[in-house]
């Protein structure tokens, strides 16, 4: 029985229960006794980290964004999952928004010094990410959404980006495509580097020469997807298939294909990586989109869970997960046209 | 150079320097200018946490969400605007997620008691919203995104929801439509009540009898838009035009229209309210969508600004804004078919 279930059972808010069990003075003696008696009766043992967080410490997990522009569909789904999990234990999220890398470092120093958060979630890690040694030096517990090349042990949750894009590339190669384009993120980021690797591994495996002109990098927006796809279509030998790094890039790519008077699925095959946005389902597009699929909301929830376990003293080595990614085949991919 | 050294250099107390640099009203204009000039001359950049210790402020604005499920496209755009503005002043956002109304009240009490935030942003206000008198009682400064029926003065920013939907309804009536459906939110919320009023006012103005079967309420999701539109189309006398409360509802409505074998723009006219999501542009849909348009990101930024001005001592009466909403006519609306 967790805090949420226990509170519901006795008809009190999670906050009141937390406080009663932690001996906060705002709670009436009568309420406290009622909560303690019920805890005994139902065999409810409060989560130690929740207790510690709710009492001795900040009761908040920090997350730093570089620029408000980073708030987009991915961040809201991730935050939704994270907050839903932290809510069960009455933990808040402290969002700091900073201008650039130097300011981000200053923000972590400030968070570590001010005791306003008990741990932080680090996102969008680079292949070599200076924030990881920094956070270790500062003694600020952290969980990384993604991975990074470092010998230092740290807690992380990542999806199998390499395997996902390898599966997408293989699916297209199986359909006879030899000119396969990839719309990727900036390969300074580990996830994008891993996607590049999955793509190139399958091209090599199938004896397809990699063409740098078919590899595009940029932000995962409709605009960038459109621009990159238009550039691909303007090549002397345009691709017959494309892999888009996000649903947003895919929307732009579909638009560019349509504008060129071509059809998605027959003229150009399209696979997108789908982080699962409830309002933008690949099956509702025309044609329905083949995707590699992994809900970023679920990742947010799991990372909240890992942060709490970290604060309970679990070693970082037991807090390392890589989630497999499914390939879901729908109407947007078909045989290569001769 | 730290705060202590800088203050000694210019012969002022650390508190005065901190306050001057944070723009607090306790400091005379002349002193502020002197401090700013000296900071420029010595290349002094204030350490935010030192500044907070000296000023006694939390350096954070709070926002409470009921359930992580509320994190969606609207919240990320709003948060993006809010954080971009607050970042300029080095202010963080403390996000608390709670289960229900009782927990939300408890969260405000906790925030007020703990001095972890200097002010809160209240969103999704109801026509009669108990949180407004509560926050006033708690003495916690707040800015409301939206309006509420209360004689109490408070700071708010709202868009002209009534005017927006009135303009959309009028546009459709001008095209000869008499069976106009509305996909609205829950009219417990002020914005939805205002939209209902704008819709009914124009129907009355044009002598069109309001048909309750053409009025749907629900969450602004693709799924609800689809379900409501299917129900409208199954009526003995289906609508020839529909107004969707959000881009997400519009996507669902478009899908239902397509599934029924009808065309958007010729068979059924569609207007959507667009909060402006960079990855979901009405002009990129087929056909391009007629919208009432107001960027919720800009509203988030302005509310951040208003919260800071409130903390500087501006009276709430000067912090009340209602933004007009534009009607942008595109291909999804056309003459009613005979």
XYZ file of C-alpha atoms in Angstrom:
676
model
C 0.000 0.000 0.000
C 1.522 3.332 -0.999
C 0.798 6.796 0.363
C -1.846 7.433 -2.287
C -3.780 4.251 -1.564
C -3.474 4.635 2.184
C -4.679 8.251 2.093
C -7.653 7.313 -0.074
C -8.507 4.477 2.310
C -8.762 6.799 5.299
C -10.231 9.735 3.417
C -7.452 12.282 4.007
C -5.197 14.120 1.595
C -1.734 12.724 0.966
C -0.266 15.916 2.361
C -2.139 15.585 5.652
C -1.159 11.951 6.020
C 2.477 12.719 5.244
C 2.548 15.493 7.763
C 0.751 13.508 10.434
C 3.263 10.699 10.073
C 6.179 13.116 10.125
C 5.011 14.931 13.226
C 4.376 18.302 11.593
C 2.808 20.741 14.044
C 0.115 21.916 11.579
C -1.754 18.641 12.002
C -4.203 18.356 14.880
C -3.332 15.804 17.554
C -6.649 14.042 16.945
C -5.895 13.670 13.208
C -2.408 12.451 13.895
C -3.690 9.751 16.243
C -6.282 8.665 13.719
C -3.626 8.377 10.977
C -1.215 6.461 13.211
C -3.963 4.043 14.293
C -5.009 3.458 10.678
C -1.386 2.929 9.603
C -1.092 0.252 12.279
C -4.406 -1.354 11.306
C -3.653 -1.490 7.551
C -0.020 -2.348 8.049
C 0.949 0.818 6.159
C 4.647 1.655 6.399
C 5.469 5.030 4.961
C 8.070 5.193 2.227
C 11.265 6.265 3.957
C 12.412 8.593 1.224
C 9.009 10.223 1.015
C 9.154 10.775 4.747
C 12.621 12.184 4.597
C 11.756 14.337 1.654
C 8.497 15.509 3.187
C 10.165 16.325 6.467
C 13.870 16.941 6.740
C 14.602 18.046 3.235
C 13.512 20.039 0.253
C 10.723 17.769 -0.931
C 11.517 18.649 -4.519
C 13.328 17.178 -7.487
C 15.012 19.698 -9.796
C 15.103 19.850 -13.556
C 16.970 22.457 -15.591
C 15.971 23.499 -19.111
C 18.193 25.463 -21.440
C 15.805 28.109 -22.681
C 12.025 28.182 -22.430
C 11.913 27.215 -26.076
C 12.806 23.713 -24.942
C 9.335 23.379 -23.485
C 7.533 21.468 -26.139
C 5.593 18.272 -26.689
C 8.410 16.048 -25.418
C 8.929 18.001 -22.218
C 5.234 18.108 -21.328
C 4.827 14.355 -21.723
C 8.001 13.703 -19.753
C 7.000 16.150 -16.995
C 3.514 14.628 -16.918
C 4.953 11.194 -16.189
C 7.501 12.519 -13.711
C 4.993 14.604 -11.787
C 2.427 11.803 -11.662
C 4.950 9.533 -9.967
C 6.336 12.191 -7.620
C 2.821 13.271 -6.678
C 2.239 9.866 -5.040
C 4.906 10.796 -2.529
C 4.004 14.485 -2.310
C 7.231 15.612 -3.996
C 7.378 18.785 -6.119
C 9.438 19.610 -9.185
C 11.616 22.721 -9.249
C 12.048 23.908 -12.820
C 15.008 26.185 -13.510
C 15.354 27.681 -16.944
C 18.748 28.995 -17.988
C 20.277 30.626 -21.025
C 23.270 28.456 -21.946
C 25.724 25.799 -20.746
C 27.565 28.137 -18.357
C 24.312 29.202 -16.759
C 23.253 25.581 -16.476
C 26.380 24.753 -14.509
C 25.735 27.762 -12.256
C 22.149 26.537 -11.759
C 23.351 23.130 -10.499
C 25.825 24.773 -8.150
C 23.063 26.980 -6.834
C 20.660 24.037 -6.418
C 23.311 22.009 -4.606
C 24.167 24.896 -2.310
C 20.667 26.058 -1.508
C 19.142 22.688 -0.503
C 16.068 23.536 -2.534
C 16.055 20.124 -4.234
C 17.030 16.665 -3.029
C 18.008 15.355 -6.454
C 17.906 16.420 -10.081
C 16.863 14.834 -13.352
C 19.424 15.431 -16.075
C 18.095 15.218 -19.618
C 19.396 15.380 -23.203
C 22.888 14.128 -22.281
C 25.790 14.624 -24.662
C 28.185 11.794 -25.551
C 30.703 13.546 -23.330
C 28.670 15.396 -20.783
C 30.436 17.682 -18.308
C 27.313 17.857 -16.159
C 27.749 14.281 -14.922
C 31.155 14.760 -13.242
C 29.934 18.170 -12.028
C 26.880 16.710 -10.277
C 29.017 13.999 -8.688
C 31.458 16.615 -7.439
C 28.612 18.689 -6.058
C 27.203 15.627 -4.274
C 23.785 16.287 -5.761
C 22.025 12.955 -6.480
C 20.819 12.671 -10.085
C 19.151 10.385 -12.594
C 19.919 10.785 -16.288
C 17.274 10.470 -18.987
C 19.576 8.957 -21.593
C 23.202 7.813 -21.462
C 26.664 9.287 -21.771
C 30.204 7.964 -22.332
C 31.832 8.098 -18.958
C 33.492 5.587 -16.676
C 31.665 7.134 -13.725
C 28.702 5.065 -12.570
C 25.375 6.903 -12.542
C 21.641 6.180 -12.514
C 19.948 6.328 -15.900
C 17.005 5.308 -17.997
C 17.415 5.252 -21.744
C 15.590 3.698 -24.656
C 17.419 1.529 -27.172
C 17.875 4.269 -29.776
C 20.384 2.257 -31.747
C 18.130 -0.803 -31.876
C 15.075 1.310 -32.766
C 16.619 2.967 -35.810
C 18.330 -0.282 -36.820
C 14.899 -1.979 -36.843
C 13.419 0.856 -38.928
C 16.306 0.765 -41.415
C 16.128 -3.031 -41.679
C 12.382 -2.884 -42.323
C 12.954 -0.444 -45.189
C 15.854 -2.486 -46.594
C 13.615 -5.571 -46.484
C 11.136 -3.674 -48.655
C 13.889 -3.156 -51.249
C 14.842 0.430 -50.403
C 18.492 1.342 -51.050
C 18.214 5.151 -50.837
C 17.144 5.606 -47.208
C 17.345 9.060 -45.620
C 17.553 9.780 -41.878
C 16.322 12.941 -40.155
C 18.288 12.903 -36.934
C 19.047 15.229 -34.022
C 22.413 16.808 -33.300
C 24.974 13.994 -32.859
C 26.582 15.843 -29.955
C 23.691 14.144 -28.127
C 24.110 10.481 -27.258
C 20.669 9.473 -28.509
C 21.353 10.942 -31.961
C 24.819 9.381 -32.131
C 23.217 6.016 -31.206
C 20.584 6.418 -33.896
C 23.262 7.202 -36.473
C 25.073 4.041 -35.417
C 21.965 1.852 -35.749
C 21.314 3.278 -39.209
C 24.895 2.823 -40.440
C 25.173 -0.674 -38.959
C 22.202 -1.888 -40.998
C 23.365 -0.144 -44.187
C 26.732 -1.949 -43.804
C 24.985 -5.231 -42.991
C 22.982 -4.946 -46.234
C 25.860 -3.753 -48.370
C 24.321 -0.325 -48.972
C 26.847 2.500 -49.355
C 26.102 5.321 -46.891
C 25.448 8.658 -48.627
C 26.096 11.679 -46.374
C 23.582 13.678 -48.429
C 20.840 11.418 -47.047
C 21.662 12.241 -43.436
C 20.043 15.360 -41.977
C 20.437 16.846 -38.523
C 18.375 19.406 -36.696
C 15.726 20.089 -34.111
C 12.678 17.848 -33.983
C 10.204 20.340 -35.358
C 7.742 20.337 -38.219
C 9.754 23.122 -39.848
C 13.081 21.261 -39.801
C 11.414 18.054 -41.015
C 9.931 19.995 -43.933
C 13.192 21.718 -44.837
C 15.328 18.572 -44.675
C 12.805 16.537 -46.681
C 12.672 19.228 -49.364
C 16.467 19.103 -49.599
C 16.401 15.293 -49.922
C 13.796 15.479 -52.689
C 15.913 18.022 -54.570
C 18.878 15.622 -54.782
C 19.831 14.199 -58.202
C 19.027 10.771 -56.731
C 16.384 11.416 -54.076
C 15.629 8.830 -51.391
C 12.751 6.359 -51.747
C 12.411 6.087 -47.977
C 12.990 8.302 -44.953
C 13.224 7.805 -41.190
C 12.072 10.816 -39.156
C 13.380 11.238 -35.612
C 10.064 12.381 -34.165
C 6.390 12.712 -34.985
C 6.961 16.450 -35.387
C 9.711 15.947 -37.994
C 7.454 13.385 -39.687
C 4.629 15.927 -40.034
C 7.015 18.297 -41.815
C 8.402 15.518 -44.005
C 4.879 14.423 -44.998
C 4.068 17.990 -45.936
C 7.191 18.275 -48.125
C 6.343 14.976 -49.839
C 2.776 16.163 -50.495
C 3.944 19.568 -51.735
C 6.228 17.753 -54.208
C 3.155 15.971 -55.586
C 4.279 12.601 -54.249
C 2.465 10.089 -52.074
C 3.579 8.820 -48.655
C 3.709 5.017 -48.621
C 3.702 4.495 -52.387
C 6.254 7.001 -53.769
C 8.178 7.581 -50.542
C 8.119 5.287 -47.512
C 8.213 6.995 -44.119
C 9.000 5.683 -40.627
C 8.855 7.982 -37.577
C 10.042 7.599 -34.036
C 6.965 8.148 -31.883
C 7.331 9.301 -28.272
C 3.543 8.803 -27.991
C 1.654 12.073 -27.850
C -1.994 11.363 -27.011
C -3.168 14.077 -29.417
C -1.022 13.049 -32.354
C -1.503 9.375 -33.069
C 0.359 7.838 -36.021
C -2.686 5.666 -36.773
C -4.807 8.774 -37.332
C -2.605 10.202 -40.068
C -3.246 9.531 -43.735
C -1.709 7.082 -44.417
C -1.216 5.663 -40.901
C 2.440 5.950 -40.000
C 4.888 3.110 -39.415
C 6.698 3.946 -36.174
C 9.288 2.926 -33.629
C 7.400 3.569 -30.464
C 8.305 4.345 -26.862
C 6.141 6.478 -24.552
C 8.243 9.278 -23.072
C 5.549 9.785 -20.394
C 6.278 6.305 -19.043
C 9.987 7.144 -18.996
C 9.243 10.266 -16.936
C 7.314 8.189 -14.409
C 10.035 5.608 -14.138
C 12.699 8.265 -13.663
C 10.679 9.771 -10.811
C 10.607 6.338 -9.258
C 14.346 5.883 -9.717
C 15.070 9.285 -8.150
C 13.119 8.296 -5.035
C 14.881 4.945 -4.845
C 18.214 6.706 -5.217
C 17.319 8.896 -2.243
C 16.436 5.773 -0.274
C 20.023 4.693 -0.714
C 19.814 2.251 -3.616
C 23.171 2.048 -5.388
C 23.301 3.689 -8.812
C 24.432 0.398 -10.367
C 20.966 -1.066 -9.682
C 19.306 2.018 -11.216
C 20.307 1.603 -14.853
C 17.723 0.643 -17.453
C 17.557 0.508 -21.225
C 14.091 -0.010 -22.646
C 13.587 -1.889 -25.906
C 11.624 -0.083 -28.625
C 8.851 -1.652 -30.732
C 8.549 -1.285 -34.492
C 4.893 -0.909 -35.467
C 4.297 -1.362 -39.190
C 1.436 0.620 -40.740
C 0.552 2.032 -44.138
C 3.337 4.585 -44.647
C 5.951 1.994 -45.641
C 5.768 -0.126 -48.786
C 7.931 -1.783 -51.439
C 10.527 0.399 -53.167
C 9.358 1.527 -56.624
C 11.560 0.316 -59.456
C 34.165 39.553 -7.116
C 31.432 38.385 -4.740
C 28.539 40.289 -3.229
C 30.482 41.128 -0.091
C 33.478 42.529 -1.982
C 31.317 44.403 -4.445
C 29.203 45.960 -1.673
C 32.316 47.016 0.261
C 33.782 48.530 -2.906
C 30.802 50.818 -3.434
C 30.123 51.441 0.260
C 26.617 49.991 0.512
C 25.204 47.118 2.538
C 24.844 43.705 0.897
C 21.090 43.864 1.404
C 20.793 47.182 -0.379
C 22.945 46.007 -3.268
C 20.953 42.770 -3.586
C 17.661 44.579 -3.550
C 18.837 47.163 -6.034
C 19.946 44.466 -8.455
C 16.658 42.571 -8.083
C 14.559 45.634 -8.771
C 12.753 45.620 -5.436
C 10.875 48.837 -4.664
C 12.463 49.419 -1.249
C 15.519 50.886 -2.956
C 15.581 54.483 -4.213
C 15.895 54.939 -7.964
C 19.085 56.927 -7.517
C 20.711 54.126 -5.472
C 19.612 51.506 -7.975
C 21.191 53.422 -10.838
C 24.409 53.857 -8.895
C 24.583 50.106 -8.133
C 23.815 49.119 -11.731
C 26.483 51.480 -13.059
C 29.059 50.112 -10.590
C 28.140 46.510 -11.434
C 28.757 47.321 -15.096
C 32.045 49.072 -14.328
C 33.445 46.265 -12.129
C 31.976 43.477 -14.252
C 30.085 42.225 -11.195
C 27.502 39.449 -11.835
C 25.370 38.707 -8.782
C 25.336 35.209 -7.292
C 21.683 34.342 -7.212
C 21.631 32.354 -3.996
C 23.557 35.018 -2.110
C 21.072 37.526 -3.404
C 18.204 35.397 -2.135
C 19.702 35.062 1.310
C 20.073 38.807 1.448
C 16.604 39.651 0.149
C 14.650 36.957 1.944
C 12.857 35.912 -1.220
C 12.341 32.341 -2.385
C 13.236 33.124 -5.985
C 10.499 30.847 -7.289
C 6.962 31.132 -8.617
C 4.644 28.188 -7.890
C 2.155 26.454 -10.137
C -0.102 23.593 -9.102
C -1.456 21.002 -11.525
C -4.274 18.634 -10.695
C -2.868 15.356 -11.898
C 0.098 14.745 -14.180
C -2.391 14.036 -16.945
C -2.872 17.788 -17.159
C 0.598 18.108 -18.624
C -0.119 18.376 -22.286
C 0.418 20.643 -25.246
C -1.223 23.634 -23.592
C 0.808 23.345 -20.396
C 4.148 23.018 -22.176
C 3.544 26.112 -24.298
C 2.359 28.059 -21.272
C 5.303 26.896 -19.148
C 7.683 27.690 -21.993
C 6.508 31.291 -22.077
C 6.450 31.612 -18.293
C 9.932 30.154 -17.822
C 11.429 32.265 -20.603
C 10.263 35.417 -18.856
C 11.216 34.304 -15.334
C 14.639 33.166 -16.543
C 15.508 36.799 -17.302
C 15.288 37.489 -13.574
C 16.765 34.163 -12.441
C 13.449 33.005 -10.984
C 12.534 29.287 -10.907
C 9.158 27.582 -11.171
C 8.042 25.170 -8.456
C 5.599 22.660 -9.923
C 3.338 20.840 -7.472
C 1.114 18.109 -8.777
C -1.852 17.064 -6.669
C -4.692 14.589 -6.862
C -7.866 16.636 -6.432
C -9.335 19.906 -5.206
C -8.707 19.122 -1.511
C -5.073 18.343 -2.179
C -4.752 21.498 -4.251
C -5.944 23.594 -1.330
C -3.469 21.797 0.929
C -0.707 22.488 -1.587
C -1.366 26.244 -1.489
C -1.376 26.206 2.304
C 1.915 24.343 2.280
C 3.445 26.755 -0.265
C 2.296 29.759 1.738
C 3.648 28.315 4.960
C 6.978 27.104 3.669
C 8.171 30.268 1.912
C 9.300 28.159 -1.026
C 7.603 30.448 -3.541
C 7.072 34.207 -3.685
C 3.852 33.997 -5.706
C 1.765 31.460 -7.587
C 0.131 31.287 -11.002
C -3.425 30.025 -10.812
C -4.784 28.487 -13.999
C -8.044 27.014 -15.328
C -10.244 29.100 -13.033
C -13.850 28.130 -12.436
C -16.695 30.671 -12.660
C -16.816 30.480 -8.870
C -13.340 29.597 -7.777
C -12.638 28.915 -4.113
C -8.893 29.162 -4.703
C -9.046 32.933 -5.171
C -10.395 33.789 -1.701
C -8.112 31.081 -0.282
C -4.960 32.615 -1.769
C -5.989 36.051 -0.561
C -6.528 34.690 2.942
C -3.159 32.970 2.848
C -1.502 36.222 1.757
C 0.181 34.422 -1.120
C 0.472 36.788 -4.136
C -1.039 35.287 -7.300
C -1.821 35.939 -10.940
C -4.729 34.133 -12.592
C -4.569 32.834 -16.162
C -8.220 33.428 -16.930
C -11.012 35.106 -15.007
C -13.527 34.259 -12.316
C -16.742 35.785 -10.928
C -15.741 37.399 -7.694
C -15.917 40.881 -6.259
C -12.362 40.455 -4.922
C -9.776 42.298 -6.989
C -6.987 40.100 -8.349
C -4.321 40.131 -11.059
C -5.249 38.270 -14.228
C -4.592 37.779 -17.886
C -7.347 36.302 -20.014
C -8.143 36.137 -23.692
C -11.494 37.307 -25.023
C -13.064 33.851 -25.202
C -16.539 35.226 -25.676
C -15.461 37.500 -28.509
C -13.434 34.746 -30.161
C -16.274 32.246 -30.389
C -18.740 34.994 -31.292
C -16.500 35.919 -34.253
C -16.275 32.278 -35.325
C -20.049 31.795 -35.071
C -20.715 35.025 -36.954
C -18.322 34.013 -39.732
C -20.202 30.719 -40.153
C -23.613 32.417 -40.022
C -22.391 34.866 -42.710
C -21.641 31.830 -44.897
C -25.263 30.724 -44.551
C -24.833 28.054 -41.882
C -27.805 27.569 -39.541
C -26.841 24.225 -37.962
C -23.605 25.182 -36.168
C -22.159 22.800 -33.577
C -19.761 23.773 -30.768
C -17.197 21.485 -29.133
C -16.576 23.219 -25.818
C -14.862 22.491 -22.506
C -16.622 21.959 -19.184
C -18.717 25.075 -18.433
C -17.687 24.934 -14.780
C -14.648 26.738 -16.211
C -15.004 30.428 -16.937
C -13.442 30.222 -20.391
C -15.956 27.570 -21.510
C -18.877 29.477 -20.030
C -17.666 32.588 -21.896
C -17.385 30.649 -25.145
C -20.926 29.307 -24.716
C -22.108 32.881 -24.206
C -20.373 34.146 -27.346
C -21.913 31.313 -29.374
C -25.445 31.806 -28.022
C -25.284 35.583 -28.375
C -24.603 35.317 -32.108
C -27.238 32.607 -32.643
C -29.782 34.918 -30.964
C -28.526 37.924 -32.975
C -29.069 35.959 -36.213
C -32.409 34.459 -35.195
C -31.077 30.903 -35.141
C -32.716 28.633 -32.537
C -30.097 27.039 -30.284
C -30.194 23.236 -30.402
C -28.692 21.609 -27.280
C -27.826 18.534 -29.371
C -25.269 20.677 -31.232
C -23.425 21.615 -28.047
C -20.752 19.183 -26.853
C -18.550 19.369 -23.776
C -15.389 17.527 -22.867
C -11.631 17.572 -22.666
C -9.669 19.117 -25.519
C -8.302 15.890 -26.947
C -8.320 14.283 -30.354
C -10.406 11.445 -28.899
C -13.162 13.689 -27.505
C -13.249 15.737 -30.716
C -13.706 12.531 -32.710
C -16.423 11.152 -30.439
C -18.427 14.402 -30.277
C -18.195 14.947 -34.046
C -19.386 11.388 -34.703
C -22.380 12.022 -32.442
C -23.175 15.280 -34.291
C -23.000 13.519 -37.656
C -25.365 10.790 -36.415
C -28.119 13.343 -35.631
C -31.286 13.314 -37.803
C -30.305 16.849 -38.820
C -26.511 16.973 -38.568
C -24.644 20.292 -38.436
C -23.169 21.856 -41.579
C -20.505 23.621 -39.516
C -18.626 23.037 -36.288
C -16.427 25.098 -33.969
C -13.750 23.085 -32.156
C -12.365 24.420 -28.871
C -8.758 23.472 -29.627
C -6.495 22.219 -32.386
C -6.558 18.798 -30.688
C -10.379 18.616 -30.787
C -10.224 19.810 -34.395
C -7.930 16.933 -35.387
C -10.454 14.466 -33.956
C -13.372 16.247 -35.615
C -11.583 16.223 -38.996
C -10.978 12.507 -38.627
C -14.673 11.851 -37.863
C -15.714 13.929 -40.885
C -13.291 12.002 -43.120
C -14.387 8.623 -41.700
C -17.998 9.581 -42.562
C -16.894 10.087 -46.179
C -17.435 13.834 -46.027
C -15.096 16.692 -46.887
C -13.919 19.441 -44.523
C -14.618 22.858 -46.022
C -17.157 21.759 -48.638
C -19.529 19.365 -46.802
C -18.761 20.522 -43.271
C -17.150 23.833 -42.347
C -14.742 23.762 -39.410
C -13.279 26.519 -37.242
C -10.816 25.737 -34.430
C -9.467 27.775 -31.578
C -5.693 27.687 -31.973
C -3.423 28.251 -28.961
C -0.506 28.182 -31.438
C 1.550 25.005 -31.190
C 4.683 25.368 -33.339
C 4.446 21.729 -34.454
C 0.772 21.784 -35.370
C 0.045 24.666 -37.681
C -3.480 25.105 -38.992
C -2.079 26.223 -42.357
C -0.359 22.850 -42.770
C -3.534 20.810 -42.479
C -5.542 19.749 -45.506
C -7.543 21.901 -45.979
C -5.859 24.730 -44.033
C -7.956 25.451 -40.978
C -9.862 28.636 -40.209
C -8.977 29.567 -36.627
C -9.417 31.977 -33.784
C -5.848 32.433 -32.730
C -4.063 33.410 -29.532
C -0.593 32.120 -28.564
C -0.726 30.626 -25.077
C 3.108 30.860 -24.927
C 2.845 34.644 -25.084
C 0.264 34.533 -22.284
C 2.684 32.512 -20.143
C 5.397 35.108 -20.694
C 3.124 37.993 -19.868
C 1.905 36.287 -16.697
C 5.516 35.811 -15.571
C 5.994 39.514 -16.117
C 2.843 40.352 -14.172
C 3.912 38.124 -11.256
C 7.223 39.990 -11.000
C 5.474 43.342 -11.170
C 3.062 42.183 -8.469
C 6.059 41.334 -6.265
C 7.470 44.783 -6.928
C 4.358 46.226 -5.362
C 2.171 47.095 -8.349
C -1.501 47.104 -7.345
C -3.561 44.190 -8.717
C -5.950 46.653 -10.350
C -3.205 47.640 -12.790
C -2.436 43.988 -13.535
C -5.622 42.978 -15.336
C -5.562 42.279 -19.056
C -7.932 40.774 -21.602
C -6.366 40.046 -24.960
C -8.411 40.261 -28.152
C -8.424 37.168 -30.377
C -7.982 37.201 -34.143
C -10.139 35.242 -36.584
C -7.977 33.878 -39.419
C -10.019 32.630 -42.354
C -8.565 29.730 -44.346
C -9.874 26.870 -46.462
C -11.864 24.869 -43.915
C -14.867 27.186 -43.950
C -17.127 27.713 -46.942
C -20.724 28.435 -47.929
C -23.417 26.188 -46.444
C -24.583 23.553 -48.916
C -28.274 23.822 -49.807
